PDB file of C-alpha atoms (C1' of nucleotides) in Angstrom:
ATOM      1  CA  MET A  60      -0.678  14.219  -7.281  1.00 59.00           C
ATOM      2  CA  GLN A  61      -2.008  10.703  -7.031  1.00 85.00           C
ATOM      3  CA  ALA A  62      -1.424   9.899  -3.385  1.00 92.00           C
ATOM      4  CA  ASP A  63      -2.952   6.497  -3.868  1.00 96.00           C
ATOM      5  CA  LYS A  64      -0.466   5.293  -6.451  1.00 97.00           C
ATOM      6  CA  VAL A  65       2.483   6.825  -4.628  1.00 97.00           C
ATOM      7  CA  PHE A  66       1.675   5.291  -1.257  1.00 97.00           C
ATOM      8  CA  LYS A  67       0.763   1.928  -2.739  1.00 97.00           C
ATOM      9  CA  ALA A  68       3.999   1.938  -4.702  1.00 97.00           C
ATOM     10  CA  LEU A  69       5.970   2.655  -1.532  1.00 96.00           C
ATOM     11  CA  GLY A  70       4.059   0.017   0.411  1.00 97.00           C
ATOM     12  CA  ASP A  71       6.218  -2.831  -0.836  1.00 97.00           C
ATOM     13  CA  PRO A  72       9.748  -3.624   0.338  1.00 97.00           C
ATOM     14  CA  THR A  73      10.937  -4.676  -3.113  1.00 98.00           C
ATOM     15  CA  ARG A  74       9.879  -1.363  -4.610  1.00 98.00           C
ATOM     16  CA  ARG A  75      11.493   0.592  -1.803  1.00 97.00           C
ATOM     17  CA  LYS A  76      14.673  -1.381  -2.411  1.00 97.00           C
ATOM     18  CA  LEU A  77      14.500  -0.493  -6.101  1.00 98.00           C
ATOM     19  CA  LEU A  78      14.266   3.173  -5.184  1.00 97.00           C
ATOM     20  CA  ASP A  79      17.230   2.759  -2.862  1.00 96.00           C
ATOM     21  CA  LEU A  80      19.206   1.116  -5.651  1.00 97.00           C
ATOM     22  CA  LEU A  81      18.400   3.992  -7.985  1.00 96.00           C
ATOM     23  CA  CYS A  82      19.338   6.380  -5.221  1.00 93.00           C
ATOM     24  CA  GLU A  83      22.798   4.855  -5.102  1.00 93.00           C
ATOM     25  CA  LYS A  84      23.184   4.858  -8.872  1.00 94.00           C
ATOM     26  CA  ASN A  85      20.644   6.529 -11.077  1.00 93.00           C
ATOM     27  CA  GLY A  86      19.913   5.338 -14.602  1.00 95.00           C
ATOM     28  CA  GLN A  87      20.334   1.587 -14.109  1.00 97.00           C
ATOM     29  CA  THR A  88      18.981  -0.981 -16.558  1.00 98.00           C
ATOM     30  CA  LEU A  89      16.405  -3.620 -15.701  1.00 98.00           C
ATOM     31  CA  GLY A  90      19.114  -6.260 -15.723  1.00 98.00           C
ATOM     32  CA  GLN A  91      21.331  -4.318 -13.337  1.00 98.00           C
ATOM     33  CA  LEU A  92      18.471  -3.821 -10.903  1.00 98.00           C
ATOM     34  CA  CYS A  93      17.500  -7.496 -11.095  1.00 98.00           C
ATOM     35  CA  GLU A  94      20.956  -8.566  -9.927  1.00 97.00           C
ATOM     36  CA  HIS A  95      20.089  -7.222  -6.485  1.00 97.00           C
ATOM     37  CA  LEU A  96      16.652  -8.818  -6.269  1.00 97.00           C
ATOM     38  CA  ASP A  97      15.864 -12.406  -5.412  1.00 97.00           C
ATOM     39  CA  MET A  98      13.039 -12.882  -7.890  1.00 98.00           C
ATOM     40  CA  ALA A  99      12.334 -13.485 -11.559  1.00 98.00           C
ATOM     41  CA  ARG A 100      13.022 -10.657 -13.956  1.00 98.00           C
ATOM     42  CA  GLN A 101       9.373 -10.368 -14.860  1.00 98.00           C
ATOM     43  CA  SER A 102       8.425  -9.767 -11.236  1.00 98.00           C
ATOM     44  CA  ALA A 103      10.921  -6.923 -11.053  1.00 98.00           C
ATOM     45  CA  THR A 104       9.480  -5.500 -14.263  1.00 98.00           C
ATOM     46  CA  GLN A 105       6.037  -5.411 -12.681  1.00 98.00           C
ATOM     47  CA  HIS A 106       7.371  -3.597  -9.640  1.00 98.00           C
ATOM     48  CA  LEU A 107       9.101  -1.056 -11.861  1.00 98.00           C
ATOM     49  CA  GLU A 108       5.886  -0.568 -13.829  1.00 98.00           C
ATOM     50  CA  ILE A 109       4.104   0.279 -10.599  1.00 98.00           C
ATOM     51  CA  LEU A 110       6.826   2.749  -9.650  1.00 98.00           C
ATOM     52  CA  GLU A 111       6.585   4.265 -13.118  1.00 98.00           C
ATOM     53  CA  ALA A 112       2.791   4.532 -12.904  1.00 97.00           C
ATOM     54  CA  ALA A 113       3.257   6.406  -9.632  1.00 97.00           C
ATOM     55  CA  ASN A 114       5.717   8.658 -11.445  1.00 96.00           C
ATOM     56  CA  LEU A 115       8.415   7.760  -8.954  1.00 96.00           C
ATOM     57  CA  VAL A 116      10.570   6.343 -11.737  1.00 97.00           C
ATOM     58  CA  SER A 117      11.054   7.505 -15.310  1.00 96.00           C
ATOM     59  CA  THR A 118      12.498   5.342 -18.046  1.00 97.00           C
ATOM     60  CA  VAL A 119      14.394   5.929 -21.243  1.00 96.00           C
ATOM     61  CA  LYS A 120      15.168   3.331 -23.873  1.00 96.00           C
ATOM     62  CA  ARG A 121      18.704   3.187 -25.104  1.00 96.00           C
ATOM     63  CA  GLY A 122      19.055   0.517 -27.757  1.00 96.00           C
ATOM     64  CA  ARG A 123      17.848  -2.748 -26.323  1.00 97.00           C
ATOM     65  CA  GLU A 124      18.295  -1.471 -22.801  1.00 97.00           C
ATOM     66  CA  LYS A 125      15.844   0.387 -20.582  1.00 98.00           C
ATOM     67  CA  LEU A 126      17.314   2.904 -18.195  1.00 97.00           C
ATOM     68  CA  HIS A 127      15.524   3.761 -14.946  1.00 97.00           C
ATOM     69  CA  PHE A 128      15.699   7.139 -13.247  1.00 95.00           C
ATOM     70  CA  ILE A 129      14.324   8.084  -9.886  1.00 94.00           C
ATOM     71  CA  ASN A 130      11.862  10.966  -9.730  1.00 92.00           C
ATOM     72  CA  PRO A 131      11.548  12.512  -6.268  1.00 88.00           C
ATOM     73  CA  VAL A 132       8.840  15.030  -7.136  1.00 88.00           C
ATOM     74  CA  PRO A 133       5.809  12.899  -6.159  1.00 90.00           C
ATOM     75  CA  LEU A 134       7.444  12.119  -2.834  1.00 88.00           C
ATOM     76  CA  HIS A 135       7.864  15.795  -2.186  1.00 85.00           C
ATOM     77  CA  GLU A 136       4.237  16.467  -3.042  1.00 88.00           C
ATOM     78  CA  VAL A 137       3.137  13.671  -0.724  1.00 87.00           C
ATOM     79  CA  TYR A 138       5.200  15.269   1.979  1.00 84.00           C
ATOM     80  CA  GLU A 139       3.612  18.658   1.406  1.00 85.00           C
ATOM     81  CA  ARG A 140       0.115  17.229   1.467  1.00 85.00           C
ATOM     82  CA  TRP A 141       0.405  14.675   4.260  1.00 82.00           C
ATOM     83  CA  VAL A 142       3.395  14.986   6.479  1.00 79.00           C
ATOM     84  CA  ARG A 143       3.423  18.723   7.026  1.00 78.00           C
ATOM     85  CA  LYS A 144      -0.290  18.762   7.714  1.00 78.00           C
ATOM     86  CA  PHE A 145      -0.057  16.144  10.404  1.00 74.00           C
ATOM     87  CA  GLU A 146       3.044  17.584  11.962  1.00 71.00           C
ATOM     88  CA  ARG A 147       1.003  20.490  13.224  1.00 67.00           C
ATOM     89  CA  HIS A 148      -0.478  17.942  15.614  1.00 63.00           C
ATOM     90  CA  ARG A 149       2.781  16.793  17.116  1.00 56.00           C
ATOM     91  CA  LEU A 150       2.721  19.266  19.928  1.00 54.00           C
ATOM     92  CA  SER A 151      -0.978  19.229  20.593  1.00 55.00           C
ATOM     93  CA  LEU A 152      -1.425  15.456  20.724  1.00 53.00           C
ATOM     94  CA  LEU A 153      -0.901  14.952  24.435  1.00 53.00           C
ATOM     95  CA  HIS A 154      -2.985  17.978  25.197  1.00 54.00           C
ATOM     96  CA  ASP A 155      -5.911  16.667  23.141  1.00 53.00           C
ATOM     97  CA  LEU A 156      -5.674  13.255  24.758  1.00 51.00           C
ATOM     98  CA  LYS A 157      -5.674  14.663  28.263  1.00 52.00           C
ATOM     99  CA  LYS A 158      -8.637  16.873  27.477  1.00 52.00           C
ATOM    100  CA  GLU A 159     -10.656  13.961  26.131  1.00 47.00           C
ATOM    101  CA  LEU A 160      -9.883  11.739  29.089  1.00 49.00           C
ATOM    102  CA  GLU A 161     -11.149  14.452  31.406  1.00 50.00           C
ATOM    103  CA  GLY A 162     -14.468  14.289  29.592  1.00 45.00           C
ATOM    104  CA  GLU A 163     -13.630  17.213  27.299  1.00 42.00           C
TER     105      GLU A 163
ATOM    106  CA  MET B 148      10.078   2.600  12.210  1.00 59.00           C
ATOM    107  CA  GLN B 149       8.045   0.116  10.217  1.00 85.00           C
ATOM    108  CA  ALA B 150       7.922   1.775   6.807  1.00 92.00           C
ATOM    109  CA  ASP B 151       5.979  -1.141   5.456  1.00 96.00           C
ATOM    110  CA  LYS B 152       3.030  -0.765   7.796  1.00 97.00           C
ATOM    111  CA  VAL B 153       3.013   3.011   7.509  1.00 97.00           C
ATOM    112  CA  PHE B 154       3.025   3.102   3.714  1.00 97.00           C
ATOM    113  CA  LYS B 155       0.524   0.275   3.408  1.00 97.00           C
ATOM    114  CA  ALA B 156      -1.744   2.033   5.875  1.00 97.00           C
ATOM    115  CA  LEU B 157      -1.530   5.230   3.844  1.00 96.00           C
ATOM    116  CA  GLY B 158      -2.120   3.364   0.595  1.00 96.00           C
ATOM    117  CA  ASP B 159      -5.883   3.299   0.989  1.00 97.00           C
ATOM    118  CA  PRO B 160      -8.213   6.251   0.431  1.00 97.00           C
ATOM    119  CA  THR B 161     -10.518   5.308   3.293  1.00 98.00           C
ATOM    120  CA  ARG B 162      -7.661   5.302   5.751  1.00 98.00           C
ATOM    121  CA  ARG B 163      -6.335   8.616   4.473  1.00 97.00           C
ATOM    122  CA  LYS B 164      -9.828  10.021   4.893  1.00 97.00           C
ATOM    123  CA  LEU B 165      -9.891   8.758   8.467  1.00 98.00           C
ATOM    124  CA  LEU B 166      -6.626  10.552   9.145  1.00 97.00           C
ATOM    125  CA  ASP B 167      -8.067  13.699   7.612  1.00 95.00           C
ATOM    126  CA  LEU B 168     -11.131  13.398   9.807  1.00 97.00           C
ATOM    127  CA  LEU B 169      -8.947  13.044  12.886  1.00 96.00           C
ATOM    128  CA  CYS B 170      -6.916  15.983  11.675  1.00 93.00           C
ATOM    129  CA  GLU B 171     -10.030  18.127  11.703  1.00 93.00           C
ATOM    130  CA  LYS B 172     -11.140  16.887  15.101  1.00 94.00           C
ATOM    131  CA  ASN B 173      -8.911  14.680  17.171  1.00 94.00           C
ATOM    132  CA  GLY B 174     -10.286  12.089  19.598  1.00 95.00           C
ATOM    133  CA  GLN B 175     -13.385  11.001  17.685  1.00 97.00           C
ATOM    134  CA  THR B 176     -15.242   7.783  18.452  1.00 98.00           C
ATOM    135  CA  LEU B 177     -15.705   4.927  16.025  1.00 98.00           C
ATOM    136  CA  GLY B 178     -19.327   5.932  15.537  1.00 98.00           C
ATOM    137  CA  GLN B 179     -18.457   9.529  14.748  1.00 98.00           C
ATOM    138  CA  LEU B 180     -15.900   8.473  12.180  1.00 98.00           C
ATOM    139  CA  CYS B 181     -18.317   6.006  10.593  1.00 98.00           C
ATOM    140  CA  GLU B 182     -20.810   8.784   9.895  1.00 97.00           C
ATOM    141  CA  HIS B 183     -18.457  10.106   7.237  1.00 97.00           C
ATOM    142  CA  LEU B 184     -17.744   6.754   5.597  1.00 97.00           C
ATOM    143  CA  ASP B 185     -19.943   4.885   3.157  1.00 96.00           C
ATOM    144  CA  MET B 186     -19.333   1.407   4.503  1.00 97.00           C
ATOM    145  CA  ALA B 187     -20.281  -0.936   7.330  1.00 98.00           C
ATOM    146  CA  ARG B 188     -18.993  -0.132  10.792  1.00 98.00           C
ATOM    147  CA  GLN B 189     -16.943  -3.299  10.872  1.00 98.00           C
ATOM    148  CA  SER B 190     -15.072  -2.296   7.730  1.00 98.00           C
ATOM    149  CA  ALA B 191     -14.154   1.021   9.310  1.00 98.00           C
ATOM    150  CA  THR B 192     -12.975  -0.844  12.409  1.00 98.00           C
ATOM    151  CA  GLN B 193     -10.612  -2.880  10.275  1.00 98.00           C
ATOM    152  CA  HIS B 194      -9.200   0.238   8.672  1.00 98.00           C
ATOM    153  CA  LEU B 195      -8.669   1.810  12.077  1.00 98.00           C
ATOM    154  CA  GLU B 196      -6.945  -1.346  13.290  1.00 98.00           C
ATOM    155  CA  ILE B 197      -4.520  -1.063  10.394  1.00 98.00           C
ATOM    156  CA  LEU B 198      -3.855   2.582  11.223  1.00 98.00           C
ATOM    157  CA  GLU B 199      -3.314   1.618  14.840  1.00 98.00           C
ATOM    158  CA  ALA B 200      -0.940  -1.213  13.902  1.00 97.00           C
ATOM    159  CA  ALA B 201       1.059   1.343  11.912  1.00 97.00           C
ATOM    160  CA  ASN B 202       1.069   3.541  15.003  1.00 96.00           C
ATOM    161  CA  LEU B 203      -0.586   6.336  13.060  1.00 96.00           C
ATOM    162  CA  VAL B 204      -3.583   6.269  15.400  1.00 96.00           C
ATOM    163  CA  SER B 205      -3.762   5.682  19.138  1.00 96.00           C
ATOM    164  CA  THR B 206      -6.927   4.768  20.974  1.00 96.00           C
ATOM    165  CA  VAL B 207      -8.303   5.224  24.449  1.00 96.00           C
ATOM    166  CA  LYS B 208     -11.427   3.610  25.839  1.00 96.00           C
ATOM    167  CA  ARG B 209     -13.806   5.884  27.665  1.00 95.00           C
ATOM    168  CA  GLY B 210     -16.756   3.894  28.948  1.00 95.00           C
ATOM    169  CA  ARG B 211     -18.385   2.134  26.044  1.00 97.00           C
ATOM    170  CA  GLU B 212     -16.739   4.477  23.561  1.00 97.00           C
ATOM    171  CA  LYS B 213     -13.360   4.217  21.872  1.00 98.00           C
ATOM    172  CA  LEU B 214     -11.602   7.478  21.155  1.00 97.00           C
ATOM    173  CA  HIS B 215      -9.162   7.768  18.258  1.00 97.00           C
ATOM    174  CA  PHE B 216      -6.167  10.088  18.205  1.00 95.00           C
ATOM    175  CA  ILE B 217      -3.840  10.793  15.337  1.00 94.00           C
ATOM    176  CA  ASN B 218      -0.141  10.167  15.854  1.00 92.00           C
ATOM    177  CA  PRO B 219       2.070  12.049  13.397  1.00 88.00           C
ATOM    178  CA  VAL B 220       5.377  10.620  14.607  1.00 88.00           C
ATOM    179  CA  PRO B 221       5.612   7.689  12.169  1.00 90.00           C
ATOM    180  CA  LEU B 222       4.859  10.025   9.285  1.00 87.00           C
ATOM    181  CA  HIS B 223       7.696  12.247  10.347  1.00 85.00           C
ATOM    182  CA  GLU B 224      10.063   9.293  10.542  1.00 88.00           C
ATOM    183  CA  VAL B 225       9.003   8.148   7.104  1.00 87.00           C
ATOM    184  CA  TYR B 226       9.752  11.617   5.857  1.00 84.00           C
ATOM    185  CA  GLU B 227      13.194  11.607   7.408  1.00 84.00           C
ATOM    186  CA  ARG B 228      14.023   8.217   5.965  1.00 85.00           C
ATOM    187  CA  TRP B 229      12.478   8.496   2.507  1.00 82.00           C
ATOM    188  CA  VAL B 230      11.560  11.938   1.372  1.00 78.00           C
ATOM    189  CA  ARG B 231      14.651  13.813   2.444  1.00 78.00           C
ATOM    190  CA  LYS B 232      16.918  11.182   0.992  1.00 78.00           C
ATOM    191  CA  PHE B 233      15.320  11.351  -2.421  1.00 75.00           C
ATOM    192  CA  GLU B 234      15.077  15.097  -2.448  1.00 71.00           C
ATOM    193  CA  ARG B 235      18.809  15.289  -2.843  1.00 67.00           C
ATOM    194  CA  HIS B 236      18.162  13.983  -6.343  1.00 63.00           C
ATOM    195  CA  ARG B 237      15.768  16.707  -7.350  1.00 56.00           C
ATOM    196  CA  LEU B 238      18.452  18.942  -8.747  1.00 54.00           C
ATOM    197  CA  SER B 239      20.655  16.283 -10.252  1.00 55.00           C
ATOM    198  CA  LEU B 240      17.930  14.335 -12.051  1.00 53.00           C
ATOM    199  CA  LEU B 241      18.099  16.109 -15.378  1.00 53.00           C
ATOM    200  CA  HIS B 242      21.857  16.091 -15.281  1.00 54.00           C
ATOM    201  CA  ASP B 243      21.980  12.317 -14.731  1.00 53.00           C
ATOM    202  CA  LEU B 244      19.478  11.711 -17.495  1.00 51.00           C
ATOM    203  CA  LYS B 245      21.397  13.786 -19.980  1.00 52.00           C
ATOM    204  CA  LYS B 246      24.628  12.048 -19.063  1.00 52.00           C
ATOM    205  CA  GLU B 247      23.113   8.607 -19.592  1.00 47.00           C
ATOM    206  CA  LEU B 248      21.580   9.499 -22.931  1.00 49.00           C
ATOM    207  CA  GLU B 249      24.979  10.625 -24.119  1.00 49.00           C
ATOM    208  CA  GLY B 250      26.300   7.144 -23.374  1.00 44.00           C
ATOM    209  CA  GLU B 251      27.679   8.154 -19.976  1.00 42.00           C
TER     210      GLU B 251
ATOM    211  C1'  DT C  15     -33.143  -4.073  36.071  1.00 82.01           C
ATOM    212  C1'  DT C  16     -33.760  -3.558  31.341  1.00 82.01           C
ATOM    213  C1'  DG C  17     -33.525  -1.642  26.917  1.00 82.01           C
ATOM    214  C1'  DA C  18     -30.770   1.165  23.942  1.00 82.01           C
ATOM    215  C1'  DC C  19     -26.283   2.008  22.384  1.00 82.01           C
ATOM    216  C1'  DA C  20     -21.122   1.450  21.251  1.00 82.01           C
ATOM    217  C1'  DT C  21     -18.079  -1.696  20.142  1.00 82.01           C
ATOM    218  C1'  DG C  22     -15.869  -6.586  19.622  1.00 82.01           C
ATOM    219  C1'  DC C  23     -15.592 -11.210  17.495  1.00 82.01           C
ATOM    220  C1'  DA C  24     -16.049 -14.746  13.829  1.00 82.01           C
ATOM    221  C1'  DG C  25     -16.564 -16.118   9.868  1.00 82.01           C
ATOM    222  C1'  DG C  26     -17.421 -15.695   4.430  1.00 82.01           C
ATOM    223  C1'  DT C  27     -16.555 -13.696  -0.545  1.00 82.01           C
ATOM    224  C1'  DA C  28     -14.748 -11.067  -4.480  1.00 82.01           C
ATOM    225  C1'  DT C  29     -10.937  -8.434  -5.966  1.00 82.01           C
ATOM    226  C1'  DT C  30      -6.224  -7.234  -6.016  1.00 82.01           C
ATOM    227  C1'  DT C  31      -1.513  -8.400  -5.632  1.00 82.01           C
ATOM    228  C1'  DA C  32       2.948 -10.597  -6.012  1.00 82.01           C
ATOM    229  C1'  DC C  33       4.841 -14.073  -7.661  1.00 82.01           C
ATOM    230  C1'  DC C  34       5.784 -17.559 -11.485  1.00 82.01           C
ATOM    231  C1'  DT C  35       6.648 -19.986 -16.434  1.00 82.01           C
ATOM    232  C1'  DG C  36       6.793 -19.965 -21.433  1.00 82.01           C
ATOM    233  C1'  DC C  37       7.261 -17.713 -25.563  1.00 82.01           C
ATOM    234  C1'  DA C  38       7.947 -13.450 -28.650  1.00 82.01           C
ATOM    235  C1'  DT C  39      10.433  -9.410 -30.151  1.00 82.01           C
ATOM    236  C1'  DA C  40      14.171  -6.320 -30.804  1.00 82.01           C
ATOM    237  C1'  DT C  41      19.078  -5.031 -30.701  1.00 82.01           C
ATOM    238  C1'  DT C  42      23.952  -5.717 -30.776  1.00 82.01           C
ATOM    239  C1'  DA C  43      28.350  -8.241 -31.682  1.00 82.01           C
ATOM    240  C1'  DG C  44      31.068 -11.340 -34.280  1.00 82.01           C
TER     241       DG C  44
ATOM    242  C1'  DC D  96      23.521 -13.323 -41.295  1.00 82.01           C
ATOM    243  C1'  DT D  97      23.269 -15.403 -36.778  1.00 82.01           C
ATOM    244  C1'  DA D  98      23.759 -16.101 -32.035  1.00 82.01           C
ATOM    245  C1'  DA D  99      23.686 -13.948 -27.721  1.00 82.01           C
ATOM    246  C1'  DT D 100      21.510 -10.455 -25.049  1.00 82.01           C
ATOM    247  C1'  DA D 101      17.830  -7.294 -23.087  1.00 82.01           C
ATOM    248  C1'  DT D 102      13.400  -6.704 -22.669  1.00 82.01           C
ATOM    249  C1'  DG D 103       8.133  -7.335 -23.672  1.00 82.01           C
ATOM    250  C1'  DC D 104       3.788 -10.024 -23.655  1.00 82.01           C
ATOM    251  C1'  DA D 105       0.345 -13.470 -21.984  1.00 82.01           C
ATOM    252  C1'  DG D 106      -1.413 -16.109 -19.140  1.00 82.01           C
ATOM    253  C1'  DG D 107      -1.795 -18.807 -14.425  1.00 82.01           C
ATOM    254  C1'  DT D 108      -1.720 -19.382  -8.998  1.00 82.01           C
ATOM    255  C1'  DA D 109      -1.610 -18.477  -4.010  1.00 82.01           C
ATOM    256  C1'  DA D 110      -1.943 -15.085  -0.617  1.00 82.01           C
ATOM    257  C1'  DA D 111      -3.453 -10.684   0.957  1.00 82.01           C
ATOM    258  C1'  DT D 112      -7.040  -7.224   1.053  1.00 82.01           C
ATOM    259  C1'  DA D 113     -11.439  -4.844   1.506  1.00 82.01           C
ATOM    260  C1'  DC D 114     -15.642  -5.516   1.906  1.00 82.01           C
ATOM    261  C1'  DC D 115     -19.848  -7.877   4.069  1.00 82.01           C
ATOM    262  C1'  DT D 116     -23.428 -10.287   7.619  1.00 82.01           C
ATOM    263  C1'  DG D 117     -24.686 -12.203  12.076  1.00 82.01           C
ATOM    264  C1'  DC D 118     -24.119 -12.556  16.760  1.00 82.01           C
ATOM    265  C1'  DA D 119     -21.816 -11.476  21.413  1.00 82.01           C
ATOM    266  C1'  DT D 120     -20.276  -8.346  24.988  1.00 82.01           C
ATOM    267  C1'  DG D 121     -20.016  -4.408  27.734  1.00 82.01           C
ATOM    268  C1'  DT D 122     -21.864   0.229  29.305  1.00 82.01           C
ATOM    269  C1'  DC D 123     -25.184   3.740  30.279  1.00 82.01           C
ATOM    270  C1'  DA D 124     -29.696   5.736  31.374  1.00 82.01           C
ATOM    271  C1'  DA D 125     -34.492   5.489  32.671  1.00 82.01           C
TER     272       DA D 125
END
DNA sequence: TTGACATGCAGGTATTTACCTGCATATTAG
DNA sequence: CTAATATGCAGGTAAATACCTGCATGTCAA
C-alpha cells in the first residue's frame, strides 16, 4: 500500500467528486466525467492520473475512448492500516487526558 | 466532518508518523514528539497545527508544556463516508469491467 | 530573581500543486 | 478520404506547502 498517494489523492475535492461519480456509474469516459466538473478537460485528466497512480481508479481503452473504473482496494487497505488502529483509542481517549491533567 | 482537512492532514508522512507516535504513547509534549523527527521544532509545530485543525489531535497546556492527544473520531467518520461506500464496489468491479469491455 | 527550558510568533524560500492554453494524435462516421 | 470526436502531450502561472532562521514570551527551579 502507498498510503501517501492514496491520502494525497483523496485530499482534493475534485478527485473525491470523481470517485463519487464513478460510484454512481462505473466505467465512465473522460468526457462523461468532465461534464460534471467546472474545469478544463486537461485539468480533469491530471486529477484522474493522480487517482490512477494511487490505484484508486483503473482505466481501459475502448477505441478512442478511455473508460474509468473505481478500485476500492487501496481504500480498504488504508482503513485496515489507519482507521482500525486508531479506533482502539476511542474509548481510552478521555481516560488518557484525565490522567495527564492530573500529572500522570 | 471536513474530509478535506482530514485527508490533507493524512497526506503527509511526517503527520502520519506523529499520529503513530501518539498511538504508541498518548499525551506527548511537542519536545517529545520532536525527538523522533528529523526537522526543526517549528516545522513539527506546523504539522501538529494541521493535525489539530483537522481535529485529529487535541492539545492541553500543562504549565509550559503542551500535551498532544490523538482523536480518532474524524478518521472513523471518514471511514463511514468514504471507505464503506466504495467497498460495496469490491465485488462488482470485475463484473462492471467485463460488461463495459463487451460494449455494455 | 535569574537562568534554563518549552513553546509561540513572524517572516523568508524552494518545491509542489492545480489550474490553464495551444497543438498533436488517434479513432470513428459519413 | 475527410471531418468530427476523444484523448494525449508540452509547456506556463499563481497559489499552497513544507521547510527554515531569528527573536519573543511564558514557566519552572535553584
